[in-house]
Short mmCIF file of C-alpha atoms and ligand atoms in Angstrom, two decimals:
data_model
loop_
_atom_site.label_atom_id
_atom_site.label_comp_id
_atom_site.label_asym_id
_atom_site.label_seq_id
_atom_site.Cartn_x
_atom_site.Cartn_y
_atom_site.Cartn_z
CA MET A 198 -25.29 8.85 -6.46
CA HIS A 199 -27.73 6.62 -8.77
CA ASP A 200 -29.88 4.24 -7.25
CA ALA A 201 -28.51 1.07 -8.71
CA THR A 202 -24.77 2.55 -6.98
CA GLN A 203 -26.60 3.32 -3.80
CA LYS A 204 -28.05 -0.06 -3.47
CA VAL A 205 -24.70 -1.38 -3.68
CA LEU A 206 -23.47 0.67 -1.06
CA ASP A 207 -26.15 0.34 1.48
CA HIS A 208 -26.06 -3.21 1.28
CA VAL A 209 -22.52 -3.49 2.09
CA ILE A 210 -23.25 -0.91 5.04
CA GLN A 211 -26.25 -3.04 6.12
CA LEU A 212 -23.97 -6.25 5.97
CA ASP A 213 -20.73 -5.17 7.66
CA PRO A 214 -21.88 -1.65 9.90
CA ASN A 215 -18.78 -2.97 11.89
CA GLN A 216 -16.35 -2.44 8.87
CA PRO A 217 -15.63 1.11 8.61
CA GLU A 218 -12.26 1.23 6.52
CA PHE A 219 -13.98 -1.55 4.10
CA ILE A 220 -17.08 1.23 4.11
CA GLN A 221 -14.81 3.73 3.59
CA ALA A 222 -13.08 2.54 0.58
CA VAL A 223 -15.87 1.74 -1.22
CA THR A 224 -17.74 4.64 -0.51
CA SER A 225 -14.66 6.67 -2.31
CA PHE A 226 -14.88 3.83 -5.05
CA MET A 227 -18.23 4.18 -5.95
CA ASN A 228 -18.38 8.14 -5.88
CA SER A 229 -15.73 7.68 -8.70
CA VAL A 230 -17.87 4.70 -10.38
CA ASP A 231 -21.07 5.83 -10.11
CA SER A 232 -21.30 7.88 -13.76
CA LEU A 233 -20.46 4.88 -15.70
CA VAL A 234 -23.67 3.17 -14.85
CA GLU A 235 -25.66 4.95 -17.18
CA GLU A 236 -21.91 4.83 -19.76
CA VAL A 237 -21.79 1.10 -19.19
CA PRO A 238 -25.31 -0.47 -18.45
CA GLN A 239 -23.89 -3.92 -18.38
CA ILE A 240 -22.25 -3.39 -15.17
CA VAL A 241 -25.67 -3.22 -13.08
CA TYR A 242 -27.15 -5.92 -15.40
CA HIS A 243 -24.20 -8.29 -14.67
CA LYS A 244 -24.10 -7.12 -10.91
CA VAL A 245 -20.91 -6.55 -11.20
CA LEU A 246 -20.79 -3.63 -8.31
CA ASP A 247 -22.10 -6.13 -6.19
CA ARG A 248 -19.87 -9.39 -7.27
CA MET A 249 -16.80 -6.46 -6.61
CA VAL A 250 -17.71 -5.76 -2.92
CA GLU A 251 -18.03 -9.41 -2.09
CA PRO A 252 -14.58 -11.18 -1.69
CA GLU A 253 -14.22 -14.46 -3.30
CA ARG A 254 -13.00 -16.31 -0.38
CA VAL A 255 -11.99 -15.04 2.93
CA ILE A 256 -9.76 -17.50 5.18
CA MET A 257 -9.44 -16.81 8.72
CA PHE A 258 -7.15 -19.07 11.36
CA ARG A 259 -5.69 -19.54 14.59
CA VAL A 260 -1.79 -19.13 15.02
CA PRO A 261 -0.54 -20.17 18.00
CA TRP A 262 3.28 -19.71 18.79
CA PHE A 263 5.49 -20.29 21.53
CA ASP A 264 6.97 -16.66 23.32
CA ASP A 265 10.73 -16.91 24.48
CA ASP A 266 9.48 -17.39 27.94
CA GLY A 267 8.00 -20.84 26.78
CA GLN A 268 4.45 -19.34 26.67
CA VAL A 269 1.90 -20.22 24.25
CA GLN A 270 0.71 -17.46 22.21
CA ILE A 271 -2.44 -17.17 20.41
CA ASN A 272 -2.92 -14.64 17.27
CA ARG A 273 -5.46 -14.36 14.55
CA GLY A 274 -4.18 -14.93 11.00
CA PHE A 275 -6.22 -13.91 7.74
CA ARG A 276 -6.22 -13.62 4.26
CA VAL A 277 -8.84 -12.06 1.70
CA GLN A 278 -8.58 -13.52 -1.60
CA MET A 279 -10.78 -10.75 -3.16
CA ASN A 280 -10.94 -10.98 -6.96
CA SER A 281 -8.47 -13.20 -9.20
CA ALA A 282 -10.92 -11.81 -12.52
CA ILE A 283 -7.71 -10.70 -14.10
CA GLY A 284 -4.56 -13.20 -12.23
CA PRO A 285 -3.69 -14.83 -9.08
CA TYR A 286 -4.67 -13.00 -5.89
CA LYS A 287 -1.92 -10.95 -4.69
CA GLY A 288 -1.34 -8.69 -2.09
CA GLY A 289 0.83 -8.06 0.81
CA LEU A 290 0.35 -9.44 4.22
CA ARG A 291 0.35 -6.90 7.43
CA PHE A 292 1.45 -7.63 10.97
CA HIS A 293 0.00 -4.92 13.25
CA PRO A 294 -2.09 -5.46 16.35
CA SER A 295 -4.89 -3.20 14.25
CA VAL A 296 -5.28 -5.83 11.65
CA ASN A 297 -9.29 -7.09 11.38
CA LEU A 298 -11.13 -7.73 8.55
CA SER A 299 -12.23 -4.49 7.67
CA ILE A 300 -8.80 -3.43 7.15
CA LEU A 301 -7.69 -6.29 5.60
CA LYS A 302 -10.94 -6.04 3.20
CA PHE A 303 -10.39 -2.35 2.45
CA LEU A 304 -6.58 -3.24 1.41
CA ALA A 305 -7.71 -6.20 -0.88
CA PHE A 306 -10.16 -3.99 -2.39
CA GLU A 307 -8.21 -1.31 -3.00
CA GLN A 308 -5.53 -4.00 -4.54
CA THR A 309 -7.26 -5.22 -6.93
CA PHE A 310 -8.03 -2.11 -8.86
CA LYS A 311 -4.05 -1.22 -8.21
CA ASN A 312 -2.92 -4.32 -9.40
CA SER A 313 -4.75 -3.87 -12.82
CA LEU A 314 -3.58 -0.78 -13.51
CA THR A 315 -0.31 -2.29 -13.23
CA GLY A 316 -0.84 -3.88 -16.83
CA LEU A 317 0.31 -6.99 -15.11
CA ALA A 318 -1.79 -10.36 -14.67
CA MET A 319 -2.66 -9.95 -10.58
CA GLY A 320 -5.82 -10.35 -8.89
CA GLY A 321 -6.50 -8.80 -5.72
CA GLY A 322 -5.70 -10.09 -1.99
CA LYS A 323 -4.29 -9.38 1.12
CA GLY A 324 -3.78 -11.08 4.62
CA GLY A 325 -1.95 -10.74 7.74
CA SER A 326 -2.29 -10.78 11.50
CA ASP A 327 -2.90 -9.01 14.53
CA PHE A 328 0.27 -9.97 15.75
CA ASN A 329 2.58 -7.04 16.88
CA PRO A 330 6.31 -7.87 16.22
CA LYS A 331 7.03 -4.64 18.00
CA GLY A 332 9.66 -5.93 20.94
CA LYS A 333 9.58 -9.67 19.66
CA SER A 334 12.88 -11.27 19.69
CA ASP A 335 14.04 -12.55 16.57
CA GLY A 336 13.41 -16.21 17.61
CA GLU A 337 9.60 -15.22 18.57
CA VAL A 338 9.08 -13.72 15.02
CA MET A 339 10.64 -16.62 13.24
CA ARG A 340 8.36 -18.96 15.32
CA PHE A 341 5.05 -16.69 14.74
CA CYS A 342 5.90 -16.72 10.99
CA GLN A 343 6.72 -20.37 10.58
CA SER A 344 3.23 -21.09 12.49
CA PHE A 345 1.33 -18.51 10.35
CA MET A 346 2.73 -20.33 7.08
CA THR A 347 1.82 -23.64 8.14
CA GLU A 348 -1.71 -22.74 7.67
CA LEU A 349 -1.48 -20.26 5.12
CA SER A 350 0.55 -22.51 2.84
CA ARG A 351 -2.61 -24.60 2.01
CA HIS A 352 -4.04 -21.76 0.50
CA ILE A 353 -1.46 -20.17 -1.60
CA GLY A 354 0.12 -21.03 -4.57
CA GLU A 355 2.33 -19.72 -7.81
CA ASP A 356 -0.41 -19.85 -9.66
CA THR A 357 -3.32 -19.16 -6.79
CA ASP A 358 -2.10 -16.50 -4.79
CA VAL A 359 0.93 -15.12 -3.99
CA PRO A 360 1.60 -12.53 -0.86
CA ALA A 361 4.09 -10.48 -0.35
CA GLY A 362 5.10 -7.59 2.35
CA ASP A 363 2.65 -4.77 3.94
CA MET A 364 3.09 -2.98 7.30
CA GLY A 365 5.44 -5.20 10.10
CA VAL A 366 6.09 -7.41 6.92
CA GLY A 367 9.96 -7.06 5.47
CA GLY A 368 12.69 -9.16 4.14
CA ARG A 369 13.38 -11.16 7.50
CA GLU A 370 9.76 -12.20 7.76
CA ILE A 371 9.32 -13.09 4.14
CA GLY A 372 12.40 -14.99 4.68
CA TYR A 373 11.32 -16.62 7.74
CA MET A 374 7.43 -17.74 5.97
CA TYR A 375 9.24 -18.93 2.81
CA GLY A 376 11.43 -21.24 4.21
CA GLN A 377 8.74 -22.84 6.15
CA TYR A 378 6.59 -23.20 3.19
CA LYS A 379 9.91 -25.13 1.10
CA ARG A 380 9.50 -26.91 4.69
CA LEU A 381 6.02 -28.24 4.36
CA GLN A 382 5.55 -28.80 0.21
CA ASN A 383 9.08 -29.73 -0.69
CA LYS A 384 8.74 -27.04 -3.25
CA SER A 385 11.28 -24.19 -4.64
CA VAL A 386 8.69 -21.61 -6.36
CA GLY A 387 7.83 -18.37 -6.17
CA ILE A 388 4.67 -18.38 -3.68
CA LEU A 389 5.76 -14.81 -2.18
CA THR A 390 7.55 -11.97 -3.49
CA GLY A 391 10.08 -9.63 -1.62
CA LYS A 392 12.14 -12.69 -1.01
CA GLY A 393 16.01 -12.02 -1.07
CA PRO A 394 17.80 -11.80 -4.05
CA SER A 395 19.89 -14.97 -3.29
CA PHE A 396 16.74 -17.03 -3.39
CA GLY A 397 14.75 -15.76 -6.22
CA GLY A 398 13.96 -12.00 -5.07
CA SER A 399 14.18 -9.33 -7.58
CA PHE A 400 16.34 -6.81 -7.43
CA ILE A 401 14.45 -3.34 -6.83
CA ARG A 402 11.51 -5.08 -4.77
CA PRO A 403 12.77 -3.31 -1.77
CA GLU A 404 12.96 0.36 -3.17
CA ALA A 405 9.88 -0.14 -5.49
CA THR A 406 6.98 1.56 -3.62
CA GLY A 407 8.81 4.64 -2.77
CA TYR A 408 10.61 4.85 -6.08
CA GLY A 409 7.74 3.97 -8.19
CA LEU A 410 5.66 7.12 -5.83
CA VAL A 411 8.39 9.33 -6.93
CA TYR A 412 8.30 8.56 -10.26
CA LEU A 413 4.75 8.73 -10.58
CA ALA A 414 4.82 12.56 -8.72
CA ALA A 415 7.39 13.40 -11.55
CA ALA A 416 5.50 12.35 -14.30
CA MET A 417 2.49 14.23 -13.00
CA LEU A 418 4.56 17.42 -12.53
CA GLU A 419 6.42 17.23 -16.15
CA ALA A 420 2.86 17.41 -17.52
CA GLU A 421 2.47 20.99 -15.75
CA ASN A 422 6.07 22.10 -16.46
CA LYS A 423 6.97 21.32 -12.51
CA SER A 424 10.03 19.34 -11.15
CA LEU A 425 10.68 18.02 -7.94
CA TYR A 426 14.12 19.59 -8.03
CA GLY A 427 15.05 21.86 -5.01
CA LYS A 428 11.15 21.93 -3.84
CA ASP A 429 10.52 21.49 0.02
CA CYS A 430 8.78 17.96 0.27
CA LEU A 431 6.66 16.61 3.44
CA VAL A 432 7.36 12.34 4.22
CA SER A 433 5.75 10.57 7.11
CA GLY A 434 6.30 7.14 8.25
CA SER A 435 10.08 5.83 8.56
CA GLY A 436 9.39 2.26 7.07
CA ASN A 437 9.83 0.69 3.87
CA VAL A 438 8.13 3.43 1.66
CA ALA A 439 9.15 6.07 3.72
CA GLN A 440 12.61 5.19 3.29
CA TYR A 441 13.03 4.81 -0.11
CA THR A 442 10.55 7.47 -0.95
CA VAL A 443 13.18 9.88 1.02
CA GLU A 444 16.17 7.93 -1.35
CA LYS A 445 14.43 8.98 -4.33
CA LEU A 446 13.42 12.57 -3.78
CA LEU A 447 17.10 13.19 -2.97
CA HIS A 448 18.26 11.51 -5.96
CA MET A 449 15.63 14.19 -7.82
CA GLY A 450 17.49 17.03 -6.26
CA ALA A 451 14.68 17.62 -4.04
CA LYS A 452 14.60 18.72 0.15
CA VAL A 453 12.99 16.33 2.57
CA LEU A 454 11.70 17.91 5.98
CA THR A 455 10.03 15.33 7.62
CA MET A 456 9.68 11.85 8.74
CA SER A 457 7.50 9.92 11.28
CA ASP A 458 6.66 6.82 13.21
CA SER A 459 3.86 5.73 15.67
CA SER A 460 5.21 7.70 18.47
CA GLY A 461 5.85 10.77 16.73
CA VAL A 462 7.40 13.16 14.08
CA ILE A 463 10.61 14.63 13.55
CA ILE A 464 10.97 18.37 11.72
CA ASP A 465 14.51 18.68 10.22
CA PRO A 466 14.67 22.33 8.56
CA SER A 467 17.91 21.65 7.67
CA GLY A 468 16.68 18.77 4.67
CA ILE A 469 17.25 14.69 5.63
CA ASP A 470 20.36 13.98 3.43
CA GLU A 471 21.76 11.05 2.24
CA LYS A 472 23.89 10.38 5.90
CA LYS A 473 21.01 10.90 7.77
CA LEU A 474 18.92 8.93 5.83
CA ALA A 475 21.51 6.14 6.02
CA PHE A 476 20.94 6.80 9.73
CA VAL A 477 17.06 6.17 9.79
CA LYS A 478 17.51 3.19 7.83
CA THR A 479 19.84 1.27 10.52
CA LEU A 480 17.64 2.61 13.35
CA LYS A 481 14.50 1.34 11.91
CA ASN A 482 15.52 -1.59 9.93
CA VAL A 483 18.74 -3.00 12.19
CA ARG A 484 18.19 -1.86 15.39
CA ARG A 485 14.38 -1.37 15.41
CA GLY A 486 14.34 1.83 17.38
CA ARG A 487 12.08 5.05 17.67
CA MET A 488 12.36 8.25 15.40
CA ALA A 489 12.93 10.38 18.61
CA GLU A 490 16.42 9.02 18.26
CA TYR A 491 17.00 10.83 15.13
CA ALA A 492 16.90 14.62 17.44
CA GLN A 493 19.07 13.56 19.66
CA GLN A 494 21.66 12.44 16.88
CA PHE A 495 20.84 15.83 14.86
CA LYS A 496 20.33 18.35 16.77
CA GLU A 497 18.81 21.03 14.24
CA ALA A 498 16.11 18.36 13.88
CA THR A 499 12.59 18.69 16.21
CA TYR A 500 11.20 16.09 17.80
CA LEU A 501 7.21 16.32 18.62
CA PRO A 502 5.81 13.19 20.33
CA HIS A 503 2.28 12.29 19.11
CA ASN A 504 -0.41 13.62 21.12
CA GLY A 505 -3.46 11.57 21.74
CA SER A 506 -5.69 14.50 22.38
CA SER A 507 -4.69 16.56 19.50
CA SER A 508 -7.09 16.79 16.40
CA THR A 509 -3.74 17.63 13.89
CA ASN A 510 -0.90 16.35 13.02
CA PRO A 511 1.69 18.81 13.20
CA LEU A 512 3.98 16.72 10.42
CA TRP A 513 0.91 18.37 7.59
CA ASP A 514 1.17 22.07 9.23
CA VAL A 515 5.10 22.54 7.95
CA LYS A 516 5.21 24.68 4.90
CA ALA A 517 6.56 22.84 1.83
CA GLU A 518 5.50 22.27 -1.79
CA TYR A 519 4.53 18.54 -1.97
CA ALA A 520 3.32 15.76 0.44
CA PHE A 521 4.33 12.17 0.86
CA PRO A 522 2.06 10.24 3.02
CA CYS A 523 3.95 6.72 3.39
CA ALA A 524 2.59 5.56 7.07
CA THR A 525 -0.68 4.23 7.06
CA GLN A 526 -4.43 4.85 6.41
CA ASN A 527 -6.14 7.96 7.10
CA GLU A 528 -3.26 9.73 8.82
CA ILE A 529 -4.74 12.71 6.81
CA ASN A 530 -7.77 14.08 8.23
CA GLU A 531 -9.59 16.66 7.12
CA LEU A 532 -8.16 19.80 9.69
CA ASP A 533 -4.58 17.84 8.62
CA ALA A 534 -5.57 18.70 4.74
CA LYS A 535 -6.75 22.14 5.47
CA ASN A 536 -3.44 22.90 6.98
CA LEU A 537 -1.51 21.49 4.15
CA ILE A 538 -3.44 23.83 1.57
CA ALA A 539 -3.05 26.77 3.70
CA ASN A 540 0.25 25.89 4.02
CA GLY A 541 0.75 26.22 0.06
CA ILE A 542 0.71 22.45 -0.84
CA LYS A 543 0.85 21.72 -5.00
CA LEU A 544 0.92 18.11 -5.11
CA VAL A 545 -0.20 15.04 -2.27
CA ALA A 546 1.20 11.56 -3.93
CA GLU A 547 -0.23 8.69 -1.60
CA GLY A 548 2.49 6.09 -0.69
CA SER A 549 0.28 4.75 1.59
CA ASN A 550 -2.99 2.77 1.18
CA MET A 551 -6.24 5.40 1.64
CA PRO A 552 -3.82 7.95 3.65
CA THR A 553 -6.77 10.17 3.65
CA THR A 554 -9.97 10.29 5.30
CA LEU A 555 -13.56 10.86 3.14
CA GLU A 556 -13.83 14.59 4.44
CA ALA A 557 -9.79 15.23 3.74
CA ASP A 558 -10.10 13.76 0.03
CA HIS A 559 -12.48 16.58 -0.45
CA VAL A 560 -10.62 19.16 0.63
CA LEU A 561 -7.62 18.06 -1.06
CA MET A 562 -9.84 17.58 -4.70
CA ASP A 563 -12.21 20.78 -4.37
CA SER A 564 -8.65 22.68 -3.81
CA GLY A 565 -7.59 21.83 -7.53
CA ILE A 566 -4.16 20.98 -6.11
CA LEU A 567 -2.20 17.32 -8.01
CA LEU A 568 -3.64 14.23 -5.60
CA ALA A 569 -2.09 11.16 -6.98
CA PRO A 570 -4.35 8.15 -5.48
CA GLY A 571 -2.46 5.17 -3.56
CA LYS A 572 -3.78 2.73 -6.11
CA ALA A 573 -2.20 4.12 -8.78
CA SER A 574 0.97 5.93 -6.94
CA ASN A 575 1.86 3.11 -4.39
CA ALA A 576 1.40 0.58 -7.39
CA GLY A 577 5.06 0.71 -8.24
CA GLY A 578 5.76 -2.00 -4.88
CA VAL A 579 3.37 -4.79 -6.41
CA ALA A 580 4.41 -3.95 -10.00
CA VAL A 581 8.13 -5.16 -9.09
CA SER A 582 6.39 -8.05 -7.28
CA GLY A 583 4.67 -8.85 -10.73
CA LEU A 584 8.35 -8.61 -12.47
CA GLU A 585 9.63 -11.31 -9.36
CA MET A 586 6.56 -13.46 -10.22
CA ALA A 587 7.84 -13.20 -13.88
CA GLN A 588 11.36 -13.82 -13.13
CA ASN A 589 10.68 -16.59 -10.77
CA SER A 590 8.66 -18.52 -13.89
CA GLN A 591 11.47 -18.04 -16.51
CA ARG A 592 14.01 -19.19 -13.62
CA LEU A 593 15.91 -16.08 -14.54
CA GLN A 594 17.32 -12.81 -12.39
CA TRP A 595 17.21 -9.69 -14.15
CA THR A 596 19.51 -6.68 -13.43
CA PRO A 597 18.47 -3.93 -11.23
CA GLU A 598 18.99 -1.62 -14.21
CA GLN A 599 16.36 -3.87 -16.47
CA VAL A 600 13.95 -3.94 -13.16
CA ASP A 601 14.30 -0.21 -12.68
CA GLN A 602 13.66 0.57 -16.52
CA GLN A 603 10.46 -1.28 -16.31
CA LEU A 604 9.29 0.00 -13.17
CA GLN A 605 9.70 3.79 -14.79
CA GLN A 606 7.55 2.66 -17.56
CA ILE A 607 5.04 1.08 -15.71
CA MET A 608 4.37 4.34 -13.57
CA LYS A 609 4.52 6.68 -16.80
CA ASN A 610 1.92 4.22 -18.39
CA ILE A 611 -0.15 4.00 -14.98
CA TYR A 612 -0.02 8.18 -15.34
CA LYS A 613 -0.97 8.30 -19.16
CA ASN A 614 -4.06 5.84 -18.13
CA ILE A 615 -4.81 7.80 -15.18
CA SER A 616 -4.91 10.78 -17.18
CA SER A 617 -6.56 10.07 -20.03
CA VAL A 618 -9.48 8.38 -18.73
CA ALA A 619 -10.26 11.41 -16.02
CA GLU A 620 -9.90 13.38 -19.43
CA LYS A 621 -12.70 10.80 -21.05
CA TYR A 622 -14.82 9.99 -17.93
CA SER A 623 -14.68 12.57 -15.42
CA THR A 624 -12.30 15.79 -15.20
CA LYS A 625 -8.84 16.91 -16.38
CA ASN A 626 -6.52 16.19 -13.25
CA ASN A 627 -9.17 13.96 -11.31
CA PHE A 628 -6.57 11.56 -10.68
CA VAL A 629 -8.75 9.92 -7.99
CA ASP A 630 -11.79 9.05 -10.52
CA GLY A 631 -9.04 8.32 -13.43
CA ALA A 632 -7.47 5.64 -11.27
CA ASN A 633 -10.79 4.21 -9.93
CA ILE A 634 -12.76 4.34 -13.43
CA ALA A 635 -9.62 2.92 -15.38
CA GLY A 636 -9.26 -0.41 -12.49
CA PHE A 637 -13.02 -0.66 -12.93
CA LEU A 638 -13.34 -0.99 -16.58
CA LYS A 639 -10.60 -3.10 -16.81
CA VAL A 640 -11.49 -5.66 -14.00
CA SER A 641 -15.33 -5.51 -14.77
CA ASP A 642 -14.73 -6.55 -18.54
CA ALA A 643 -12.87 -9.66 -16.96
CA MET A 644 -15.47 -10.30 -14.78
CA ILE A 645 -18.32 -9.76 -17.04
CA ALA A 646 -16.16 -12.32 -19.86
CA GLN A 647 -15.83 -14.78 -17.28
CA GLY A 648 -19.44 -15.11 -16.25
CA TYR A 649 -21.46 -15.69 -13.32
CA VAL A 650 -18.49 -16.82 -10.68
P1 NDP B 75 6.42 -0.15 7.25
O1 NDP B 75 6.17 -1.33 8.56
O2 NDP B 75 7.61 -0.98 6.96
O3 NDP B 75 6.61 1.19 7.85
C1 NDP B 75 5.17 1.85 8.54
C2 NDP B 75 5.53 3.15 9.06
O4 NDP B 75 4.64 3.73 9.56
C3 NDP B 75 6.61 3.09 10.18
O5 NDP B 75 7.05 4.12 9.96
C4 NDP B 75 5.62 2.87 11.33
O6 NDP B 75 5.73 3.52 12.83
C5 NDP B 75 4.49 3.92 10.97
N1 NDP B 75 3.13 4.22 11.22
C6 NDP B 75 2.12 2.79 11.57
N2 NDP B 75 1.33 3.25 12.29
C7 NDP B 75 1.63 4.68 12.38
C8 NDP B 75 0.70 5.66 12.83
N3 NDP B 75 -0.82 5.36 13.31
N4 NDP B 75 0.86 6.96 13.04
C9 NDP B 75 2.41 7.03 12.11
N5 NDP B 75 3.09 6.63 11.75
C10 NDP B 75 2.71 5.17 11.71
O7 NDP B 75 5.41 -0.28 6.27
P2 NDP B 75 5.46 0.30 4.86
O8 NDP B 75 6.24 1.21 4.65
O9 NDP B 75 5.77 -1.19 3.98
O10 NDP B 75 4.33 0.41 4.67
C11 NDP B 75 3.20 1.90 4.85
C12 NDP B 75 2.10 2.13 3.84
O11 NDP B 75 2.56 2.05 2.54
C13 NDP B 75 1.16 1.49 4.39
O12 NDP B 75 -0.21 2.17 4.02
C14 NDP B 75 1.33 0.01 3.25
O13 NDP B 75 0.13 -0.62 3.16
C15 NDP B 75 1.53 1.00 2.12
N6 NDP B 75 2.54 0.59 0.80
C16 NDP B 75 3.26 -0.78 1.16
C17 NDP B 75 3.81 -1.43 0.21
C18 NDP B 75 5.19 -2.01 0.25
O14 NDP B 75 5.80 -2.65 -0.81
N7 NDP B 75 5.42 -2.30 1.43
C19 NDP B 75 3.40 -1.22 -1.24
C20 NDP B 75 1.73 -0.33 -1.29
C21 NDP B 75 1.51 0.15 -0.06
P3 NDP B 75 6.69 2.58 13.32
O15 NDP B 75 8.06 2.32 13.01
O16 NDP B 75 6.40 3.25 14.56
O17 NDP B 75 5.60 1.13 13.58
O1 2IT B 76 0.05 -2.30 -0.83
C1 2IT B 76 0.54 -2.77 -1.48
O2 2IT B 76 0.45 -2.70 -2.81
C2 2IT B 76 2.03 -4.06 -0.68
N1 2IT B 76 1.70 -4.16 0.27
C3 2IT B 76 2.45 -4.50 -1.91
C4 2IT B 76 2.01 -5.75 -2.64
C5 2IT B 76 2.68 -6.75 -3.26
O3 2IT B 76 2.07 -7.89 -3.68
O4 2IT B 76 3.78 -6.46 -3.79
#
């Protein structure tokens, strides 16, 4: 690494040594953009990298709420407003007990470059809470969301910052937060995306991340004269992204062998078909149950509970052609990556944000397989969020077909952009470098043009 890049990375580590996820995301990014320090010297002159790793603003607040026993509970709320160089801050809210500043800064950092790749005018942000929605009643979730929005409402706006969902935040939570915002501000404006279609939500937003992921993988495979048709695929997770990834893979004629949740993995050698997927959707979205039930319902499947002491995940040790991690960060470690390669995987397309550890990344990249990094391959969700903002500004609602068409076009454009930037600045098919460099060039150009702010 060049001295100038190394200095920025060292400073990040020195300032926040206890933020491992943020350091990981910055390290991976710096590895890609390091070569630009000579090619585009103004990024050093204008201290672009130094500024990019420092959020424009971090908001942290207390969220008190009443549980069903009438006891007051206290959680932490956050919003990281990372970068507004190309548009209003935009990015999801995550409700999960692991949420802390390190995780939200890594997600907001990734989001900034991802959003720039969509071609829409959106800056980067991320927020959420360490609130655990698991096992909470509907009333508890509503009271939490209302309290969370009571504070967040002062910091967001349709032209300032527009949050959406992420892990633990879906249509239910967005609805409750939107209702509370409206009550506080007496305004019906698009301050959140992922709303219900009857109150300003875009069609295809729930599907968009998973569908977009499969569209991008299809574009990559097409360039190699390959396709998804008839191929065995691995999917992890069973939430929003995983469900619609499986759905679109089935539309494309692929066979899906696996899904998972935070308790365990299901392996179904006969394939997860439309009927079984419908079962998973009801199980996870309506009954909020565990994937273990899948193997009770469909006897051909095996359920393997996560074993805390195991250093590998059995899901990544199933023989298949293509893999779609759609659960959470660092879900593929070095050994998992080696298992994937040993089993003949040809493509890994990331639905989750930063699913691979730095070591796993090296294993996958060195193996020469196709690796689609999250900031490109999961950008379909935020892209349709951008389309929802456009519809809200127009006070119009486009048809599902219109939105899906635009999503397909955006994912094709992302593929073309990251592959041509990879060829120009790195090596053919190095989509990690392609995505990082393409995102960086667009955001840095806007930052330089706007002076030292
Ligand atoms: P959901 O909350 O809907 O689903 C998350 C899924 O991952 C659940 O099945 C959950 O299991 C599982 N999971 C969580 N932690 C673990 C773990 N430690 N080990 C195994 N499985 C785990 O979230 P999303 O589907 O929205 O998000 C998934 C990923 O995609 C995240 O990385 C998110 O940042 C990313 N993403 C999401 C977008 C969106 O629009 N929603 C857009 C782009 C990226 P359980 O049911 O047990 O909790
Ligand atoms: O990680 C992501 O891109 C998201 N959670 C979606 C963000 C959004 O604003 O739609």
